Coordinates of N, CA, C and O in Angstrom, one line a residue:
X14 N 1.0 -1.4 0.2 CA 0.3 0.3 -0.3 C 0.9 1.5 0.2 O 2.0 1.3 0.6
X15 N 0.5 1.8 -1.1 CA 1.4 3.0 -1.1 C 0.2 4.6 -0.8 O -0.6 4.4 -1.7
X16 N 1.1 5.6 0.3 CA 0.0 6.7 0.6 C 1.0 7.9 0.4 O 1.9 7.4 1.2
X17 N 0.3 8.7 0.2 CA 0.9 9.9 1.0 C 0.5 9.9 2.7 O -0.6 10.0 3.5
X18 N 2.1 10.6 2.9 CA 2.2 10.6 4.9 C 1.9 11.5 5.1 O 2.3 12.5 5.7
X19 N 0.0 12.1 5.2 CA 0.1 13.2 6.1 C -0.2 12.8 6.8 O 0.1 14.1 8.3
X20 N 0.3 12.0 8.1 CA 0.3 12.4 8.9 C 1.7 12.6 9.7 O 1.4 13.4 10.5
X21 N 2.8 12.1 9.3 CA 3.2 12.5 9.1 C 4.1 14.0 9.2 O 4.5 15.0 9.5
X22 N 3.0 14.2 7.9 CA 3.7 15.6 7.4 C 2.4 16.7 8.6 O 3.6 17.5 8.8
X23 N 2.0 16.1 9.5 CA 1.5 16.9 10.6 C 2.2 17.1 11.4 O 3.1 18.5 11.5
X24 N 3.2 16.5 11.8 CA 4.6 16.5 12.4 C 5.8 17.1 12.3 O 6.2 18.0 12.3
X25 N 6.0 17.0 10.4 CA 6.4 17.6 10.3 C 6.5 19.0 9.9 O 7.3 20.2 10.6
X26 N 5.1 19.4 10.4 CA 5.0 21.0 10.0 C 5.2 21.7 11.6 O 5.7 22.2 11.8
X27 N 4.8 20.5 12.3 CA 5.0 21.6 14.3 C 6.8 20.9 14.5 O 7.3 22.5 14.7
X28 N 7.6 20.3 13.4 CA 9.0 20.5 14.0 C 9.3 21.7 13.3 O 10.3 22.4 13.3
X29 N 8.7 22.6 11.7 CA 9.5 22.7 11.0 C 9.4 24.0 11.4 O 10.0 25.0 12.2
X30 N 7.6 24.3 12.3 CA 7.5 25.6 13.8 C 9.1 25.8 14.8 O 9.4 26.5 15.1
X31 N 9.0 24.1 15.2 CA 10.1 24.6 16.3 C 11.1 25.1 15.5 O 12.0 25.4 16.0
X32 N 11.7 24.8 14.2 CA 13.0 24.6 13.8 C 12.8 26.1 13.8 O 14.0 27.0 13.2
X33 N 12.0 27.1 12.9 CA 11.6 28.2 12.7 C 11.8 29.3 14.1 O 12.3 30.1 14.2
X34 N 11.2 29.1 14.7 CA 11.9 29.5 16.5 C 13.2 29.3 17.2 O 13.7 30.5 17.4
X35 N 13.6 28.2 16.4 CA 15.5 28.6 17.0 C 15.8 29.1 16.2 O 16.9 29.1 16.6
X36 N 15.5 29.0 15.0 CA 16.0 30.2 13.5 C 16.3 31.2 14.4 O 17.7 32.4 14.4
X37 N 14.7 31.8 14.9 CA 14.8 33.2 15.1 C 15.4 33.8 16.0 O 16.1 34.7 16.3
X38 N 15.7 32.8 17.2 CA 16.6 32.3 18.2 C 18.2 32.6 17.9 O 18.3 33.7 18.8
X39 N 18.8 31.9 16.9 CA 19.7 32.0 16.4 C 20.4 33.4 15.8 O 21.0 34.6 16.7
X40 N 18.5 34.4 15.4 CA 18.9 35.5 14.8 C 18.8 36.7 16.0 O 20.1 37.7 15.8
X41 N 18.2 36.4 16.7 CA 18.0 37.1 18.0 C 19.4 37.7 18.8 O 19.7 38.7 19.0
X42 N 20.0 36.1 19.4 CA 21.0 36.8 19.8 C 22.3 37.3 19.1 O 22.8 37.9 19.9
X43 N 22.2 36.7 17.5 CA 22.9 37.3 16.8 C 23.1 38.6 17.0 O 24.2 39.3 16.8
X44 N 22.6 39.2 17.3 CA 21.5 40.8 16.3 C 22.0 41.1 18.3 O 22.7 42.2 18.1
X45 N 21.6 40.7 19.4 CA 21.2 41.0 21.1 C 22.9 40.9 21.1 O 23.4 41.7 21.6
X46 N 23.9 40.2 20.9 CA 25.0 39.8 21.1 C 25.8 40.5 20.0 O 27.5 40.0 20.3
X47 N 26.1 41.1 18.9 CA 26.7 41.3 18.0 C 27.3 40.9 17.5 O 28.9 41.2 17.5
X48 N 27.0 39.3 17.4 CA 27.9 38.4 16.7 C 27.6 38.3 15.2 O 26.8 37.5 15.0
X49 N 29.2 38.1 14.5 CA 28.1 37.9 13.1 C 28.4 37.0 12.3 O 27.8 36.6 11.6
X50 N 29.6 36.0 13.1 CA 29.8 34.4 12.4 C 30.2 33.8 13.4 O 30.8 34.6 14.6
X51 N 29.8 32.4 14.0 CA 30.6 31.8 14.8 C 30.0 31.5 16.1 O 28.6 32.7 15.6
X52 N 30.0 31.8 17.0 CA 29.8 31.6 18.8 C 30.2 33.4 19.3 O 29.5 33.1 20.4
X53 N 31.6 33.1 18.7 CA 32.3 34.4 19.3 C 32.0 34.4 20.7 O 32.8 35.1 21.2
X54 N 32.7 33.5 20.9 CA 33.2 32.9 22.3 C 32.2 33.2 23.8 O 32.5 33.3 24.5
X55 N 31.1 33.4 22.8 CA 30.3 33.6 23.9 C 29.1 32.4 24.1 O 28.7 31.8 23.3
X56 N 29.0 32.1 25.6 CA 28.1 30.7 25.9 C 26.7 30.9 25.5 O 26.2 29.9 24.8
X57 N 25.5 31.6 25.8 CA 24.4 32.2 25.0 C 24.4 31.7 23.7 O 23.4 31.0 23.4
X58 N 25.3 32.2 22.9 CA 25.3 32.0 21.6 C 26.0 30.5 21.3 O 25.4 29.7 20.2
X59 N 26.2 29.7 21.7 CA 27.0 28.8 21.7 C 25.5 27.4 21.8 O 25.2 26.6 21.2
X60 N 25.0 27.6 23.1 CA 23.9 27.5 23.4 C 23.0 27.7 22.2 O 22.6 26.5 21.8
X61 N 22.4 28.3 22.0 CA 21.3 28.8 20.5 C 21.5 28.1 19.5 O 20.7 27.4 18.9
X62 N 22.8 28.0 18.9 CA 23.3 27.3 17.9 C 23.6 26.3 18.1 O 23.1 25.6 17.0
X63 N 24.1 24.9 19.0 CA 23.4 23.9 19.2 C 22.3 23.7 19.4 O 22.0 22.5 18.8
X64 N 21.7 24.1 19.9 CA 19.9 23.8 20.0 C 19.3 23.4 18.4 O 18.6 23.1 18.1
X65 N 19.7 24.9 18.0 CA 19.6 24.8 16.2 C 19.5 23.8 15.7 O 19.3 23.0 14.6
X66 N 21.0 23.4 15.9 CA 21.7 22.5 15.0 C 21.6 21.1 15.1 O 21.1 20.4 14.7
X67 N 20.8 21.0 16.1 CA 20.9 20.1 16.7 C 19.9 19.3 16.6 O 19.2 18.1 16.0
X68 N 18.5 20.2 15.8 CA 17.2 19.5 15.4 C 17.6 19.6 14.2 O 17.4 18.3 13.4
X69 N 18.4 20.0 13.1 CA 18.6 20.3 12.5 C 19.3 18.9 11.5 O 18.9 18.1 10.4
X70 N 20.3 17.9 12.7 CA 21.1 17.3 12.1 C 19.9 16.2 12.3 O 20.5 14.7 11.7
X71 N 19.1 15.6 13.7 CA 18.3 14.1 13.6 C 17.2 14.4 13.5 O 16.3 13.7 12.6
X72 N 16.2 15.9 13.6 CA 14.9 15.9 12.7 C 14.6 14.9 11.1 O 13.9 14.3 11.5
X73 N 15.5 15.5 10.4 CA 15.2 14.8 9.2 C 14.6 13.6 8.7 O 14.1 13.2 7.8
X74 N 15.6 13.1 9.4 CA 16.2 11.2 9.3 C 15.0 10.8 9.9 O 14.2 10.1 9.4
X75 N 14.7 11.1 11.0 CA 13.3 10.2 11.8 C 12.3 11.1 11.0 O 11.3 10.2 10.7
X76 N 12.1 12.2 10.8 CA 10.8 12.2 9.7 C 10.2 11.6 8.3 O 9.9 11.2 8.2
X77 N 11.5 11.4 8.4 CA 11.8 10.7 6.3 C 11.0 9.3 6.6 O 10.5 8.5 6.3
X78 N 11.8 8.6 7.6 CA 11.5 8.0 8.1 C 10.2 7.2 8.8 O 9.7 5.9 7.9
X79 N 9.6 8.0 9.6 CA 7.9 8.4 9.8 C 7.0 8.3 8.7 O 6.1 7.0 9.0
X80 N 7.5 8.9 7.8 CA 7.1 9.1 6.6 C 6.3 7.9 5.1 O 6.1 7.2 5.0
X81 N 8.1 7.6 5.9 CA 7.8 6.3 4.6 C 7.0 5.0 5.2 O 6.9 4.2 4.7
X82 N 8.0 4.8 6.9 CA 6.3 3.9 7.4 C 5.1 4.0 7.0 O 4.8 3.4 6.9
X83 N 4.7 5.5 7.4 CA 3.7 5.6 7.1 C 3.2 5.5 5.4 O 2.2 4.8 5.3
X84 N 3.8 5.8 4.8 CA 3.0 5.3 2.8 C 3.3 4.2 2.4 O 3.0 3.9 1.7
X85 N 4.5 3.2 3.5 CA 3.6 1.6 3.2 C 2.9 0.6 4.4 O 2.6 -0.4 4.1
X86 N 2.0 1.5 4.8 CA 0.9 1.4 5.9 C 0.7 1.3 7.0 O 0.0 0.5 8.2
X87 N 1.7 1.1 7.7 CA 2.4 1.4 8.8 C 0.9 1.8 9.5 O 0.0 3.1 9.2
X88 N 0.5 1.5 10.7 CA -1.0 2.4 11.6 C -0.8 3.5 11.9 O 0.3 4.4 12.4
X89 N -2.2 4.7 10.9 CA -2.1 6.1 11.6 C -1.6 6.6 12.9 O -1.3 6.7 13.8
X90 N -2.5 5.1 14.0 CA -2.4 5.0 15.7 C -0.1 5.7 15.3 O -0.5 6.0 16.9
X91 N -0.1 4.6 15.3 CA 1.4 3.8 15.6 C 2.3 5.6 15.1 O 3.5 6.4 15.8
X92 N 1.7 5.5 14.0 CA 2.3 6.6 13.2 C 2.2 8.3 14.1 O 3.2 8.9 14.5
X93 N 1.0 8.5 14.7 CA 0.3 8.9 15.9 C 1.1 9.2 16.5 O 2.6 10.8 17.4
X94 N 1.5 8.1 17.3 CA 2.7 7.5 18.2 C 4.1 8.3 18.3 O 4.4 8.9 18.9
X95 N 4.6 7.2 17.0 CA 5.7 7.8 16.6 C 6.5 10.1 16.6 O 7.2 10.3 17.1
X96 N 4.6 10.4 16.1 CA 5.5 11.3 15.9 C 5.4 12.9 16.8 O 6.3 13.4 16.9
X97 N 4.8 12.2 17.7 CA 4.3 13.0 18.8 C 5.4 12.5 19.6 O 6.2 13.7 20.6
X98 N 6.2 11.2 20.1 CA 7.4 11.3 20.8 C 8.9 12.0 20.6 O 9.1 12.2 20.7
X99 N 8.5 11.9 19.1 CA 9.6 13.4 18.1 C 9.5 14.2 18.1 O 10.2 14.9 19.1
X100 N 8.8 15.1 18.9 CA 8.3 16.3 19.0 C 8.5 16.5 20.7 O 8.8 17.3 20.4
X101 N 8.0 16.0 21.2 CA 8.4 15.3 22.5 C 9.8 15.8 22.7 O 10.4 16.6 23.3
X102 N 10.8 14.6 22.0 CA 11.9 14.7 22.6 C 12.3 15.6 21.8 O 13.8 16.0 22.5
X103 N 12.4 16.5 20.7 CA 12.9 17.9 19.5 C 12.7 18.5 21.0 O 13.8 19.8 21.1
X104 N 11.5 18.8 21.6 CA 11.6 19.8 22.6 C 12.2 19.6 23.8 O 12.5 20.7 24.1
X105 N 12.1 18.3 24.6 CA 13.2 18.1 25.3 C 14.7 18.4 25.3 O 15.3 19.4 25.9
X106 N 14.9 18.4 23.6 CA 16.1 18.7 23.5 C 17.1 19.9 23.5 O 17.7 20.6 24.0
X107 N 15.9 20.4 22.8 CA 15.7 22.1 22.6 C 16.2 22.7 23.8 O 17.4 23.3 24.4
X108 N 14.8 22.6 25.0 CA 15.0 23.4 26.6 C 16.4 22.6 26.9 O 16.7 23.6 27.7
X109 N 17.1 21.6 27.2 CA 18.1 20.7 27.7 C 19.5 21.9 26.7 O 20.4 21.7 27.6
X110 N 19.6 21.5 25.5 CA 20.5 22.6 25.6 C 20.2 24.3 25.5 O 21.8 24.7 25.8
X111 N 19.5 24.4 25.4 CA 19.7 26.4 25.9 C 20.1 26.3 26.9 O 20.5 27.5 27.0
X112 N 19.7 25.5 28.4 CA 19.0 25.8 29.6 C 21.1 25.8 30.5 O 20.9 26.3 31.1
X113 N 21.3 24.8 29.4 CA 23.1 24.9 29.8 C 23.6 24.3 29.3 O 23.2 23.2 28.6
X114 N 24.9 24.0 29.8 CA 26.0 23.8 28.6 C 26.6 21.8 29.1 O 26.0 22.6 30.3
X115 N 26.9 21.5 28.6 CA 26.7 19.8 29.1 C 25.4 19.5 29.2 O 24.3 19.8 28.7
X116 N 25.6 18.0 29.5 CA 24.7 17.4 30.1 C 24.1 18.2 30.6 O 23.7 18.7 31.9
X117 N 22.3 17.5 31.1 CA 21.5 18.1 31.0 C 20.1 17.5 30.5 O 19.8 16.1 30.2
X118 N 19.0 17.1 31.3 CA 18.1 16.1 32.0 C 17.4 16.3 30.7 O 17.0 15.2 29.7
X119 N 16.7 17.3 30.1 CA 16.4 17.8 28.3 C 17.3 16.7 27.3 O 16.5 16.3 26.7
X120 N 18.4 17.3 27.2 CA 18.8 17.5 26.7 C 19.2 15.4 26.3 O 19.5 14.7 25.7
X121 N 19.6 15.0 27.6 CA 19.7 13.4 27.7 C 18.6 12.7 27.4 O 18.6 12.0 26.3
X122 N 17.7 12.9 27.9 CA 16.4 12.5 27.6 C 15.5 12.4 26.4 O 15.5 11.9 25.0
X123 N 15.9 13.8 25.5 CA 15.4 14.0 24.5 C 16.4 13.6 23.1 O 16.1 12.7 22.3
X124 N 18.0 13.0 23.4 CA 18.7 12.4 22.3 C 17.9 10.9 22.7 O 18.4 10.1 21.4
X125 N 17.7 10.3 23.6 CA 17.5 9.0 23.9 C 16.0 8.9 23.5 O 15.9 7.6 22.3
X126 N 15.3 9.1 23.5 CA 13.9 9.4 22.9 C 14.1 10.0 21.7 O 13.2 9.1 20.5
X127 N 14.5 10.3 20.6 CA 15.0 10.6 19.6 C 15.6 8.7 19.0 O 15.5 9.1 17.7
X128 N 16.5 8.9 19.6 CA 17.2 7.2 19.0 C 16.2 6.1 19.4 O 16.0 5.4 18.1
X129 N 15.2 6.3 20.0 CA 14.1 5.1 20.0 C 13.0 5.6 19.0 O 13.1 4.2 18.1
X130 N 13.6 7.0 18.8 CA 11.9 6.8 17.2 C 12.9 5.9 16.2 O 12.2 5.4 15.3
X131 N 13.7 6.5 16.2 CA 14.5 6.1 15.1 C 14.2 4.5 15.0 O 14.2 4.2 12.9
X132 N 15.3 4.0 15.9 CA 15.5 2.6 15.6 C 14.1 1.8 15.7 O 13.4 0.9 14.6
X133 N 12.7 2.7 16.6 CA 11.0 2.0 15.5 C 11.2 2.0 14.5 O 10.6 1.1 13.8
X134 N 10.9 3.4 13.9 CA 10.5 3.9 12.8 C 11.6 2.8 12.0 O 10.6 2.1 10.3
X135 N 12.5 2.8 12.1 CA 13.4 2.0 11.1 C 13.1 0.0 11.0 O 12.7 -0.4 9.7
X136 N 12.9 -0.2 12.3 CA 13.1 -1.3 12.9 C 10.8 -1.4 11.6 O 11.0 -3.1 11.2
X137 N 10.1 -1.5 12.0 CA 8.6 -0.8 11.6 C 8.3 -1.3 9.9 O 8.1 -2.1 9.9
X138 N 9.5 -0.2 9.0 CA 10.0 -0.8 7.7 C 10.7 -1.7 7.4 O 10.1 -1.9 6.6
X139 N 11.4 -2.9 7.9 CA 12.4 -3.8 8.2 C 11.2 -4.6 8.5 O 11.3 -5.8 7.1
X140 N 10.5 -4.9 8.8 CA 9.1 -5.8 9.1 C 8.2 -5.2 8.4 O 8.0 -6.5 7.7
X141 N 7.6 -5.0 7.7 CA 6.5 -4.6 6.4 C 7.0 -5.0 5.4 O 6.7 -6.1 4.9
X142 N 8.4 -4.4 5.3 CA 9.0 -4.8 4.0 C 9.1 -6.2 4.3 O 9.1 -6.6 2.9
X143 N 9.9 -6.9 5.0 CA 10.4 -8.1 5.1 C 9.0 -9.1 5.2 O 9.7 -10.4 5.3
X144 N 8.2 -8.6 5.3 CA 6.7 -9.8 5.5 C 6.6 -9.8 6.7 O 5.7 -11.1 6.6
X145 N 7.0 -9.5 7.1 CA 6.4 -10.0 8.9 C 5.4 -9.1 9.7 O 5.3 -9.5 10.9
X146 N 5.3 -7.7 9.1 CA 3.6 -7.5 9.6 C 2.9 -7.3 8.8 O 2.9 -7.2 8.0

């Protein structure tokens, strides 16, 4: 079964809004701190950059995998669970990265949950395409 991944599109849009917020935060801090390039040795700037970059680094692949899982017929309920968990993971990660440098509960929980969703979506695809689901 091939379908347009409309449920995944909902979560991609939510992640897109988070990306926009994090982008605006980087711009606002660059202007406020008068930093044109890099982090200028500023911890607040470094945190903003890391929160934005971390989302850009991890969210696209996971969204793509969730979309593939949906397109090959995985139940909408499972797709909603994966999408909601991804949004929660990325919010936790952004919060953790913006709140302090180094390890934080939000950063660790967000990273772990993101990897869990990445693995779950990957396994769902392999099981469905392998004829086991």
